[in-house]
Amino acid sequence: MDRLALDVAHMFAGGLVLVSFMLLYQDRMFGLLNIFALHALVVSLSVAWQAYIQLAPHLYITAGIALVVKAIIIPVALHRIIVRLGIHRTIETIGGIGRTMLAGIALVALSITVMLPITAAAGTLTREDLAFSLSVILLGLLMMISRRNAVSQIIGFMSIENGLILAATAAKGMPLVVEISVAFSIIIALIVVGIFLFRIRERFDTVDVHALERFRGSL
Amino acid sequence: MDDYGPLLVRLVLIVPTCSAALLAYFPDDRATGRLNAVASFITFLASTSLLVVRPAPTAFLIVDDVNVVFILLNTFVGFTTSVFSASYISHEIETGRLTPAYLRFYHAMYQGLMFSMNLALLANNVGLMWVAIELATLTTVLMVGIYRTPAALEAAWKYFILGSVGIALALFGTILVYLAASSAAGEGLDAMAWSVLVTRAAEFDPHLLNVAFVFLLLGYGTKVGLVPLHAWLPDAHAEGPTPISAVLSGLLLNVALFAVLRFKMVMAANPGALAPGPLMVALGLLSVLFASFMLYRRHGIKRMFAYSSIEHMGVITFAFGMGGALANFAGLLHMAFHSLTKSAIFFSVGHIAQIKGTQNMTEIRGLTVSHPVLGWGLVLGVIAIVGLPPMGIFMSEFLIITSTFARQPALAIALALGLLVALGALLLRLNGLAFGDPVGSDARSQASFIPMFAHLALVLAAGIYLPAELVAWFQYAAGLLG
């Protein structure tokens, strides 16, 4: 049973990293949404499994939130927004899938070399989940910087959040996990509402403040 | 008296919550500004009582000698800003930039922000503190975008995305700290409580703490506005309503820095862990140098003072990074003076931008001629912020540089260079803004000058004479910071 518990948890966490890679190379908006729904489904299964093996029933709430909000409501809402904004045919330029994937692989290697040695004292399950969750977070960051579209950026952010939920459930007995996942859901709901209300199509071309200042002329 | 302690602590949180709910539904848009100020004043009174009453820490809330300094400063500047906000907002209604519905929303968010900052400072639980800082980010994002202009939405969006990534990194760091603590302090709430973390830090796994601190410094450092994580800060300051710029610069940056300091205390208490000082010194110095050179190229008045905030947060981070009783003491002083001075500057800048109808500095000239009170207020504020004597900032910057010079002369020289460059830039701009022939509208404003001059008077008085009790109190808090 112990061995099985570990293997299943390992499968879900590894699956999450794999789905993160799939997010990296999606160039169609709807494809991206579907893969994100899969990402959320995998994280909710992983959390539910942790709830089961750690005998921590409150984690089922987190799993439920992940499933209902992130695997169903948000993708449906974003689907509508994409149609409404007329960007459903957009093919996003990701800037060299090969290079992005290589960078992703390097990030996973980095997170494993960082996390495994320092968590030697923790249990196997925690160690591996933490290494995987750091990989998911870094891949999400990579996705956020390699995309220009506001919707894709949000999906990148939500995948970071899924990685954090995985880390929080892996830290055995951590209090406030449910509260934190609720707080995160509020952020995400607000972002989605923001995009919808303000019709933010493009990420503003750059986060470089000087460029922004120049565009705006005198200000 | 002890029986009232927990109640008073909660009052600091309950008053903003209730008034946020009340202000969200309050129909009369003339009285809301005043109501907002009254609520902030009651919160300030409740927080002053924490000086005397010191309830025992609970699982979620704690009052100790470190956070009392921050809470008092927070509620005081929160109160004076709400007074400024009342006159600022009444002008916005007259010009029709804000509708009554947005106004209710603005005031509710203002109190929501006060609540979340007080909660972040009072939290005894690292998870709760994280949630509170996240809430503070959300409320400020909503307020930065309140004018709904493309530029404001863009600024809010950028702040939102960068802030969210920052707090995501901070959460990962928090989880790692919990992991490090849970092996020594046991699973559950104890392993997230400050009171436990600081006292038992020596038993934690140092390697986990090291990695955790890097994430926490980068995560909360984004919110402090440290270079190279500062990109959201100038836009958020320039595009939001000016009272929010004052609160952002004066308070929210401090709250984020406070989070970093708390974790620095945990790191310092663990002999095997990486020394957190050099990392903070490096980021702080980088911020000072970068921001001070950037000051020369600014055209927007609020944007320029936003860069000045980056510079000063760099100075403060540098001071706390150097550590030791004297540098910490100077850092605390500098933080308090910067909050007071910078918010005073934003009070005057807010009215100036309203009168002139622009933030562009080439269209604002000769303020001391056309608007003597506002103009000289700005001159005084800038003299204070660049660190000229006899204002308080001169003293704190002097202490930081001399204490650094005794230990690391090269670092002190680099810091002094940054400060001088910033001084040059700000005085250069001030010359154009304040003197010469007036340009643009010379309409009178029904400004309330009391908050601005109250802040400047405090900074001036502290620069000339610092009461011994205050020195003893700050020195004690500085000693605790390690």
XYZ file of C-alpha atoms in Angstrom:
701
model
C 0.000 0.000 0.000
C 2.788 2.404 0.961
C 4.656 1.714 -2.235
C 1.479 2.103 -4.275
C 0.615 5.369 -2.537
C 4.022 6.725 -3.406
C 3.867 5.559 -7.012
C 0.451 7.070 -7.637
C 1.487 10.388 -6.076
C 4.635 10.289 -8.161
C 2.595 9.634 -11.299
C 0.318 12.619 -10.725
C 3.157 14.999 -9.880
C 5.216 13.841 -12.851
C 2.105 14.089 -15.014
C 1.726 17.712 -13.985
C 5.244 18.507 -15.209
C 4.470 16.745 -18.470
C 1.278 18.754 -18.965
C 3.264 21.924 -18.203
C 5.523 21.033 -21.125
C 2.449 20.525 -23.292
C 1.318 24.042 -22.372
C 4.642 25.416 -23.567
C 4.216 24.421 -27.188
C 0.488 25.106 -27.751
C 0.116 27.766 -30.371
C -3.692 27.743 -30.686
C -5.811 29.480 -28.097
C -8.385 26.723 -27.681
C -5.699 24.064 -27.550
C -4.058 26.007 -24.765
C -7.324 26.168 -22.839
C -7.957 22.441 -23.167
C -4.474 21.573 -22.013
C -4.859 23.951 -19.084
C -8.105 22.217 -18.080
C -6.123 18.966 -18.141
C -3.431 20.622 -15.982
C -6.053 21.597 -13.407
C -7.600 18.129 -13.521
C -4.226 16.490 -12.848
C -3.510 18.819 -9.932
C -6.924 18.205 -8.417
C -6.420 14.421 -8.697
C -2.994 14.793 -7.140
C -4.356 16.830 -4.239
C -7.219 14.381 -3.732
C -4.711 11.525 -3.614
C -2.645 13.413 -1.045
C -5.806 13.976 0.987
C -6.437 10.249 0.902
C -2.961 9.055 1.828
C -2.307 11.783 4.415
C -5.776 11.275 5.957
C -6.311 15.012 5.618
C -9.963 15.516 4.633
C -9.670 19.310 4.353
C -7.465 18.828 1.298
C -10.496 17.438 -0.530
C -11.843 21.007 -0.433
C -8.709 22.256 -2.177
C -9.031 19.469 -4.724
C -12.677 20.367 -5.252
C -11.855 24.044 -5.755
C -9.155 23.145 -8.262
C -11.547 20.897 -10.160
C -14.603 23.153 -10.217
C -12.951 26.541 -10.579
C -9.876 25.841 -12.623
C -10.793 22.790 -14.662
C -14.365 23.863 -15.489
C -15.419 27.456 -14.734
C -12.260 29.333 -15.765
C -11.693 27.445 -19.046
C -15.359 27.941 -20.009
C -15.178 31.643 -19.118
C -11.913 32.112 -20.991
C -13.380 30.259 -23.957
C -16.170 32.825 -24.155
C -13.765 35.709 -23.701
C -11.554 34.436 -26.502
C -14.545 34.219 -28.840
C -15.787 37.629 -27.739
C -12.409 39.254 -28.246
C -12.072 37.549 -31.604
C -8.686 36.016 -30.915
C -9.743 32.373 -31.325
C -8.007 32.031 -34.649
C -4.840 33.603 -33.371
C -1.723 31.567 -33.737
C 0.661 32.758 -31.153
C 4.266 33.192 -32.002
C 6.116 31.534 -29.208
C 9.547 32.256 -30.564
C 11.103 28.913 -31.394
C 9.382 25.919 -29.839
C 12.651 24.013 -29.819
C 14.463 26.634 -27.813
C 11.574 27.055 -25.382
C 11.419 23.313 -24.793
C 15.161 23.119 -24.243
C 14.944 25.968 -21.763
C 12.098 24.097 -20.063
C 14.193 20.942 -19.767
C 17.039 22.968 -18.295
C 14.646 24.472 -15.737
C 13.426 21.030 -14.675
C 17.006 19.847 -14.288
C 17.748 22.968 -12.271
C 14.843 22.478 -9.918
C 15.751 18.843 -9.325
C 19.377 19.678 -8.576
C 18.281 22.470 -6.239
C 15.485 20.732 -4.389
C 16.599 17.125 -3.929
C 19.804 17.757 -1.930
C 18.249 20.261 0.466
C 15.210 18.159 1.303
C 17.197 15.065 2.274
C 15.605 15.070 5.726
C 12.033 15.059 4.424
C 10.149 11.965 3.222
C 10.516 10.671 -0.341
C 7.050 11.847 -1.278
C 7.682 15.416 -0.108
C 11.059 15.576 -1.788
C 9.834 14.502 -5.184
C 6.690 16.582 -5.045
C 8.701 19.676 -4.149
C 11.143 19.128 -7.009
C 8.226 18.625 -9.407
C 6.324 21.604 -8.107
C 9.339 23.891 -8.499
C 9.608 22.602 -12.082
C 5.946 23.457 -12.706
C 6.453 26.939 -11.229
C 9.524 27.645 -13.348
C 7.834 26.300 -16.490
C 4.879 28.575 -15.751
C 7.227 31.550 -15.456
C 8.858 30.564 -18.737
C 5.436 30.453 -20.331
C 4.528 33.881 -18.973
C 7.626 35.503 -20.410
C 7.466 33.730 -23.779
C 3.865 34.787 -24.569
C 2.409 38.091 -25.581
C -1.289 37.437 -25.232
C -2.986 38.335 -21.956
C -5.039 35.111 -21.898
C -1.934 32.950 -22.363
C -0.195 34.870 -19.606
C -3.009 34.128 -17.236
C -2.865 30.482 -18.115
C 0.842 30.613 -17.333
C 0.073 32.213 -13.988
C -2.574 29.629 -13.175
C -0.139 26.819 -13.952
C 2.289 28.437 -11.472
C -0.500 28.418 -8.962
C -1.166 24.718 -9.597
C 2.488 24.056 -8.886
C 2.209 25.955 -5.612
C -0.859 23.978 -4.579
C 1.092 20.784 -5.263
C 3.947 22.043 -3.063
C 1.586 23.110 -0.281
C -0.130 19.738 -0.157
C 3.193 17.920 -0.280
C 4.348 19.757 2.865
C 2.657 17.387 5.249
C 0.226 18.901 7.724
C 0.624 22.465 6.462
C -2.164 24.610 7.878
C -4.123 27.191 5.863
C -3.735 25.332 2.559
C -7.460 25.645 1.928
C -7.450 29.339 2.793
C -4.495 29.929 0.507
C -6.154 28.137 -2.373
C -9.299 30.203 -1.836
C -7.194 33.386 -1.843
C -5.617 32.290 -5.112
C -8.990 31.551 -6.665
C -10.059 35.100 -5.819
C -7.015 36.521 -7.616
C -7.704 34.442 -10.667
C -11.384 35.285 -10.741
C -10.432 38.959 -10.614
C -7.918 38.634 -13.422
C -10.447 36.906 -15.632
C -13.102 39.513 -14.845
C -10.486 42.196 -15.546
C -9.680 40.823 -18.973
C -13.325 40.508 -19.771
C -14.289 43.992 -18.665
C -11.327 45.813 -20.097
C -10.830 43.667 -23.157
C -7.162 43.303 -22.626
C -6.006 41.587 -25.762
C -2.306 41.904 -25.785
C 0.026 41.851 -22.983
C 1.472 45.333 -23.074
C 4.330 44.858 -25.382
C 7.015 44.965 -22.810
C 7.431 45.225 -19.098
C 10.232 47.655 -19.746
C 9.116 50.894 -18.116
C 11.265 53.138 -20.271
C 9.653 51.866 -23.404
C 6.212 52.469 -21.940
C 7.115 55.957 -20.989
C 8.364 56.672 -24.478
C 5.197 55.345 -26.111
C 3.113 57.609 -24.026
C 5.088 60.621 -25.088
C 5.162 63.372 -22.559
C 4.187 61.526 -19.391
C -5.850 46.216 31.631
C -4.661 42.911 30.231
C -8.200 41.853 29.521
C -8.602 44.612 26.969
C -5.400 43.702 25.106
C -6.763 41.133 22.636
C -9.767 43.362 22.001
C -7.564 46.352 21.146
C -5.474 44.273 18.761
C -8.623 43.135 17.031
C -9.956 46.693 16.967
C -7.070 47.649 14.664
C -8.467 45.076 12.244
C -12.198 45.323 12.950
C -12.538 49.091 12.468
C -11.229 49.053 8.867
C -13.323 45.971 8.009
C -16.566 47.442 9.304
C -15.923 50.838 7.768
C -15.054 49.227 4.426
C -18.460 47.533 4.450
C -20.172 50.739 5.575
C -18.424 52.940 3.004
C -19.285 50.536 0.218
C -22.980 51.276 0.771
C -22.879 54.833 2.089
C -24.963 56.966 -0.288
C -23.796 60.522 0.499
C -20.635 61.138 -1.502
C -19.788 64.342 0.392
C -19.603 62.714 3.773
C -17.778 59.537 2.756
C -14.396 61.238 2.641
C -14.877 62.496 6.167
C -16.176 59.124 7.345
C -13.098 57.499 5.837
C -10.889 59.885 7.805
C -12.796 59.263 11.038
C -12.475 55.490 10.619
C -8.736 55.819 9.957
C -8.391 58.024 13.026
C -10.115 55.453 15.248
C -7.790 52.770 13.874
C -4.816 55.003 14.672
C -6.070 55.521 18.246
C -6.523 51.774 18.689
C -2.997 51.179 17.450
C -1.462 53.743 19.828
C -2.943 51.754 22.689
C -0.717 48.848 21.611
C 2.220 50.843 22.947
C 0.900 50.318 26.444
C -1.034 47.075 26.169
C 0.890 44.033 25.073
C -1.371 40.964 24.871
C 0.155 37.487 24.695
C 0.601 36.199 21.128
C -2.169 33.955 19.842
C -1.889 31.408 17.032
C -2.697 34.086 14.457
C -1.955 37.523 15.896
C 1.087 38.892 17.640
C 2.164 42.270 18.955
C 5.849 42.627 19.638
C 8.362 45.435 19.774
C 9.218 45.150 16.102
C 5.802 45.314 14.528
C 4.483 48.023 16.847
C 6.792 50.528 15.100
C 5.389 49.516 11.731
C 1.760 49.465 12.867
C 1.910 52.924 14.415
C 3.518 54.358 11.302
C 1.013 52.533 9.118
C -2.092 53.723 10.914
C -0.754 57.270 11.328
C 0.079 57.773 7.662
C -3.151 55.948 6.819
C -5.044 58.553 8.835
C -3.268 61.644 7.432
C -3.600 60.290 3.900
C -7.329 59.832 4.432
C -7.551 63.526 5.382
C -5.666 64.447 2.208
C -7.773 61.988 0.248
C -10.986 63.746 1.324
C -9.938 67.031 -0.304
C -8.323 65.292 -3.281
C -11.438 63.253 -3.965
C -13.830 66.203 -3.680
C -11.879 67.828 -6.530
C -12.158 64.616 -8.560
C -15.944 64.624 -8.145
C -16.175 68.259 -9.227
C -14.209 67.586 -12.368
C -16.193 64.402 -12.944
C -13.193 62.092 -13.110
C -14.814 59.787 -10.580
C -18.513 58.920 -10.372
C -20.266 58.317 -7.013
C -20.246 54.550 -7.574
C -16.483 54.527 -8.112
C -16.135 56.735 -5.094
C -17.856 54.246 -2.816
C -15.664 51.551 -4.287
C -12.554 53.696 -3.741
C -13.315 54.300 -0.074
C -14.207 50.685 0.607
C -10.931 49.637 -1.018
C -9.001 52.227 0.999
C -10.238 50.703 4.238
C -9.729 47.215 2.808
C -6.115 48.118 2.129
C -5.696 49.449 5.682
C -7.141 46.214 7.022
C -4.879 43.993 4.965
C -1.730 45.968 5.783
C -2.512 45.929 9.502
C -3.246 42.214 9.287
C 0.054 41.553 7.516
C 1.902 43.419 10.264
C 0.017 41.800 13.128
C 0.010 38.256 11.740
C 1.773 35.672 13.840
C 1.425 33.147 11.050
C 3.517 33.228 7.876
C 0.598 31.880 5.813
C -1.777 34.500 7.159
C 0.781 37.210 6.467
C 1.070 35.988 2.900
C -2.717 36.064 2.424
C -2.824 39.604 3.869
C -0.092 40.883 1.544
C -1.857 39.292 -1.386
C -5.078 41.032 -0.367
C -3.207 44.335 -0.085
C -1.859 43.806 -3.614
C -5.336 43.150 -4.980
C -6.906 46.209 -3.374
C -4.128 48.481 -4.662
C -4.366 46.968 -8.149
C -8.067 47.817 -8.206
C -7.362 51.353 -7.066
C -4.503 51.948 -9.501
C -6.855 51.128 -12.368
C -9.738 53.196 -11.023
C -9.565 55.970 -13.654
C -10.127 53.396 -16.416
C -7.901 55.222 -18.874
C -5.800 52.940 -21.102
C -2.668 54.044 -19.277
C -4.225 53.335 -15.869
C -5.419 49.889 -16.940
C -2.035 49.121 -18.383
C -0.334 50.151 -15.141
C -2.797 48.104 -13.087
C -2.304 45.073 -15.308
C 1.454 45.230 -15.121
C 1.351 45.675 -11.357
C -1.063 42.788 -11.129
C 1.001 40.354 -13.156
C 4.353 41.232 -11.587
C 2.845 41.415 -8.106
C 1.158 38.032 -8.547
C 4.359 36.381 -9.721
C 6.126 37.967 -6.755
C 3.677 36.652 -4.237
C 3.674 33.248 -5.936
C 7.436 33.042 -5.349
C 6.942 34.245 -1.773
C 4.410 31.465 -1.185
C 6.886 28.846 -2.372
C 9.415 30.276 0.071
C 6.804 30.190 2.825
C 6.090 26.510 2.130
C 9.808 25.739 2.345
C 10.068 27.588 5.663
C 7.161 25.530 6.947
C 8.924 22.341 5.835
C 12.133 23.382 7.570
C 10.217 24.253 10.718
C 7.906 21.253 10.797
C 10.780 18.816 11.267
C 11.765 20.626 14.484
C 8.590 22.256 15.756
C 6.142 19.565 14.648
C 3.386 19.737 12.053
C 0.564 22.204 12.330
C 0.115 25.842 13.227
C 3.192 26.036 15.452
C 5.513 25.529 12.512
C 4.094 28.657 10.872
C 4.010 30.945 13.914
C 6.577 33.750 14.149
C 6.920 33.413 17.852
C 7.933 29.765 17.374
C 10.005 30.272 14.208
C 12.247 32.911 15.749
C 12.872 31.131 19.019
C 13.510 27.700 17.519
C 15.203 28.706 14.261
C 18.523 27.218 15.375
C 17.061 23.695 15.099
C 15.848 24.112 11.496
C 17.550 22.656 8.469
C 19.834 25.476 7.221
C 19.880 24.354 3.569
C 16.099 24.506 3.285
C 16.109 27.920 4.935
C 18.695 29.209 2.449
C 16.628 28.291 -0.588
C 13.472 29.524 1.129
C 15.045 32.908 1.831
C 16.052 33.399 -1.789
C 12.444 32.843 -2.867
C 11.104 35.069 -0.108
C 13.550 37.867 -0.884
C 12.722 37.780 -4.593
C 9.000 37.390 -3.943
C 8.474 40.055 -1.312
C 11.310 42.077 -2.878
C 9.113 42.502 -5.953
C 6.592 44.183 -3.712
C 9.287 46.297 -2.052
C 10.200 47.504 -5.534
C 13.840 46.414 -5.464
C 15.714 46.617 -8.770
C 15.488 44.534 -11.011
C 11.975 43.643 -9.815
C 10.695 47.221 -9.734
C 9.086 47.538 -13.182
C 5.521 47.822 -11.855
C 6.239 50.570 -9.364
C 6.627 53.795 -11.389
C 3.554 53.123 -13.517
C 1.393 52.171 -10.552
C 2.395 55.384 -8.791
C 1.880 57.579 -11.827
C -1.485 56.301 -13.011
C -3.397 55.721 -9.771
C -5.087 58.374 -7.637
C -2.439 60.309 -5.703
C -3.612 59.254 -2.205
C -2.879 55.714 -3.339
C 0.583 56.717 -4.545
C 1.167 58.137 -1.066
C -0.032 54.947 0.621
C 1.902 52.718 -1.775
C 5.182 54.532 -1.273
C 4.705 55.353 2.366
C 3.215 52.123 3.629
C 2.799 49.141 1.356
C 6.485 49.003 0.428
C 7.283 49.017 4.159
C 4.878 46.163 4.793
C 6.597 44.034 2.156
C 9.984 44.940 3.599
C 8.692 43.997 7.028
C 7.945 40.503 5.694
C 11.524 40.221 4.425
C 12.828 41.425 7.802
C 10.826 38.833 9.707
C 12.385 36.063 7.634
C 15.795 37.685 7.969
C 15.389 37.387 11.751
C 14.728 33.661 11.362
C 17.792 33.291 9.129
C 19.972 35.233 11.554
C 18.893 32.981 14.399
C 20.169 29.897 12.575
C 23.971 29.552 12.778
C 24.226 27.199 9.774
C 22.173 29.324 7.401
C 23.469 31.671 4.759
C 23.976 35.221 6.020
C 21.016 37.129 4.543
C 22.827 40.463 4.783
C 24.970 40.430 1.612
C 21.978 39.565 -0.607
C 19.987 42.462 0.804
C 22.962 44.821 0.607
C 23.496 43.913 -3.050
C 19.837 44.393 -4.026
C 19.608 47.581 -1.980
C 22.719 49.127 -3.469
C 21.663 48.170 -6.981
C 18.288 49.841 -6.391
C 19.883 53.033 -5.083
C 22.332 53.365 -7.961
C 19.860 52.409 -10.686
C 17.024 54.597 -9.422
C 19.213 57.630 -8.788
C 20.557 57.659 -12.342
C 17.051 57.035 -13.698
C 15.796 60.131 -11.897
C 17.476 62.358 -14.493
C 15.385 61.089 -17.363
C 11.926 61.457 -15.838
C 9.314 63.830 -17.208
C 6.273 62.903 -15.129
C 6.296 64.367 -11.642
C 4.702 61.361 -9.891
C 6.887 58.971 -11.840
C 9.974 60.846 -10.680
C 9.000 60.554 -7.029
C 8.194 56.881 -7.590
C 11.803 56.361 -8.677
C 12.854 58.242 -5.580
C 10.856 55.681 -3.560
C 12.778 52.848 -5.228
C 15.987 54.627 -4.260
C 14.928 55.021 -0.630
C 13.645 51.466 -0.298
C 17.086 50.500 -1.578
C 18.721 52.587 1.159
C 16.548 50.962 3.816
C 17.149 47.440 2.504
C 20.859 48.225 2.398
C 20.801 49.374 6.025
C 18.963 46.289 7.250
C 21.258 44.135 5.143
C 24.318 45.620 6.837
C 22.675 44.708 10.124
C 24.011 45.379 13.571
C 22.408 47.634 16.140
C 23.430 50.965 14.588
C 22.592 50.194 10.947
C 19.243 48.636 11.933
C 18.444 51.665 14.056
C 19.278 53.966 11.149
C 17.240 51.759 8.804
C 14.158 51.959 11.043
C 14.530 55.725 11.352
C 15.008 56.111 7.639
C 11.943 54.013 6.955
C 9.794 56.168 9.244
C 11.162 59.431 7.821
C 10.810 58.254 4.257
C 7.170 57.259 4.814
C 6.358 60.643 6.314
C 8.296 62.706 3.781
C 7.299 60.822 0.664
C 3.619 60.867 1.542
C 3.887 64.619 2.264
C 5.453 65.103 -1.168
C 2.664 63.132 -2.795
C 0.090 65.233 -0.916
C 1.471 68.380 -2.512
C 2.087 66.715 -5.896
C -1.518 65.473 -5.908
C -2.920 68.974 -5.580
C -0.385 70.365 -8.048
C -1.279 67.798 -10.686
C -4.981 68.517 -10.117
C -4.526 72.289 -10.524
C -2.286 72.057 -13.560
C -4.196 69.176 -15.087
C -0.962 67.441 -16.069
C 1.898 65.484 -14.579
C 4.379 66.655 -17.168
C 7.100 68.640 -15.445
C 7.768 70.887 -18.428
C 4.239 72.254 -18.014
C 4.581 72.882 -14.277
C 6.767 75.858 -13.406
C 7.102 78.594 -10.852
C 4.945 76.998 -8.181
C 6.296 79.149 -5.358
C 5.039 82.198 -7.273
C 1.631 80.944 -8.352
C 0.820 78.708 -5.367
C 3.116 79.711 -2.504
C 1.853 77.262 0.113
C 1.870 74.212 -2.147
C 5.100 75.281 -3.814
C 7.035 75.832 -0.609
C 5.566 72.618 0.790
C 7.023 70.788 -2.191
C 10.369 72.568 -1.775
C 10.511 71.556 1.883
C 9.539 67.991 1.022
C 12.226 67.675 -1.647
C 14.838 69.216 0.654
C 13.888 66.582 3.194
C 13.852 63.671 0.765
C 17.263 64.377 -0.757
C 18.722 64.304 2.736
C 19.739 67.901 3.354
C 20.089 69.010 6.971
C 18.335 69.777 9.246
C 15.627 67.325 8.136
C 15.417 63.869 9.710
C 16.487 61.987 6.584
C 19.864 63.702 6.737
C 20.408 62.151 10.129
C 19.351 58.627 9.150
C 21.344 58.670 5.908
C 24.349 60.049 7.767
C 24.077 57.231 10.317
C 23.783 54.603 7.582
C 26.820 55.898 5.687
C 29.041 56.382 8.734
C 28.184 53.004 10.235
C 28.871 51.373 6.867
C 32.107 53.302 6.407
C 33.454 51.850 9.627
C 32.908 48.312 8.292
C 32.935 48.394 4.493
C 34.304 51.704 3.151
C 33.806 50.733 -0.499
C 30.095 50.061 0.013
C 29.673 53.347 1.866
C 31.259 55.245 -1.014
C 28.994 53.542 -3.557
C 25.933 54.347 -1.449
C 26.997 57.967 -0.972
C 27.519 58.270 -4.725
C 23.966 57.051 -5.347
C 22.545 59.486 -2.822
C 24.470 62.428 -4.310
C 23.367 61.577 -7.832
C 19.751 61.460 -6.648
C 20.196 64.748 -4.825
C 21.461 66.375 -7.992
C 18.567 65.054 -10.068
C 15.847 66.084 -7.646
C 17.238 69.552 -6.967
C 17.635 70.126 -10.699
C 13.973 69.285 -11.268
C 12.845 71.199 -8.201
C 14.461 74.352 -9.552
C 12.236 74.192 -12.620
C 9.112 73.177 -10.734
C 9.255 75.679 -7.925
C 10.966 78.777 -9.274
C 10.879 80.928 -12.369
C 7.869 82.256 -14.225
C 4.642 80.356 -13.555
C 3.310 78.227 -16.418
C -0.178 76.754 -16.715
C -3.314 77.204 -14.664
C -3.114 79.292 -11.496
C -6.509 78.250 -10.140
C -6.828 78.201 -6.368
C -7.301 74.852 -4.742
C -9.285 73.941 -1.684
C -6.410 71.808 -0.553
C -5.999 70.676 3.020
C -2.428 71.499 3.860
C -2.519 70.137 7.404
C -1.430 66.542 6.594
C 1.473 67.708 4.448
C 2.837 70.193 6.964
C 2.191 67.850 9.880
C 4.422 65.236 8.237
C 7.127 67.739 7.320
C 7.050 69.242 10.807
C 7.530 65.793 12.317
C 10.493 65.072 10.037
C 12.020 68.485 10.786
C 11.478 68.158 14.523
C 13.006 64.684 14.534
C 15.981 65.992 12.572
C 16.645 68.673 15.158
C 15.798 66.824 18.324
C 14.984 63.149 18.721
C 13.419 62.432 22.151
C 15.397 59.989 24.251
C 12.359 57.709 24.699
C 11.981 57.398 20.941
C 15.681 56.635 20.533
C 15.534 53.983 23.250
C 12.440 52.429 21.697
C 13.910 52.312 18.168
C 17.229 51.025 19.479
C 15.470 48.211 21.283
C 13.524 47.265 18.153
C 16.738 47.502 16.102
C 18.459 45.157 18.535
C 15.733 42.574 17.996
C 16.206 42.713 14.227
C 19.627 41.138 14.554
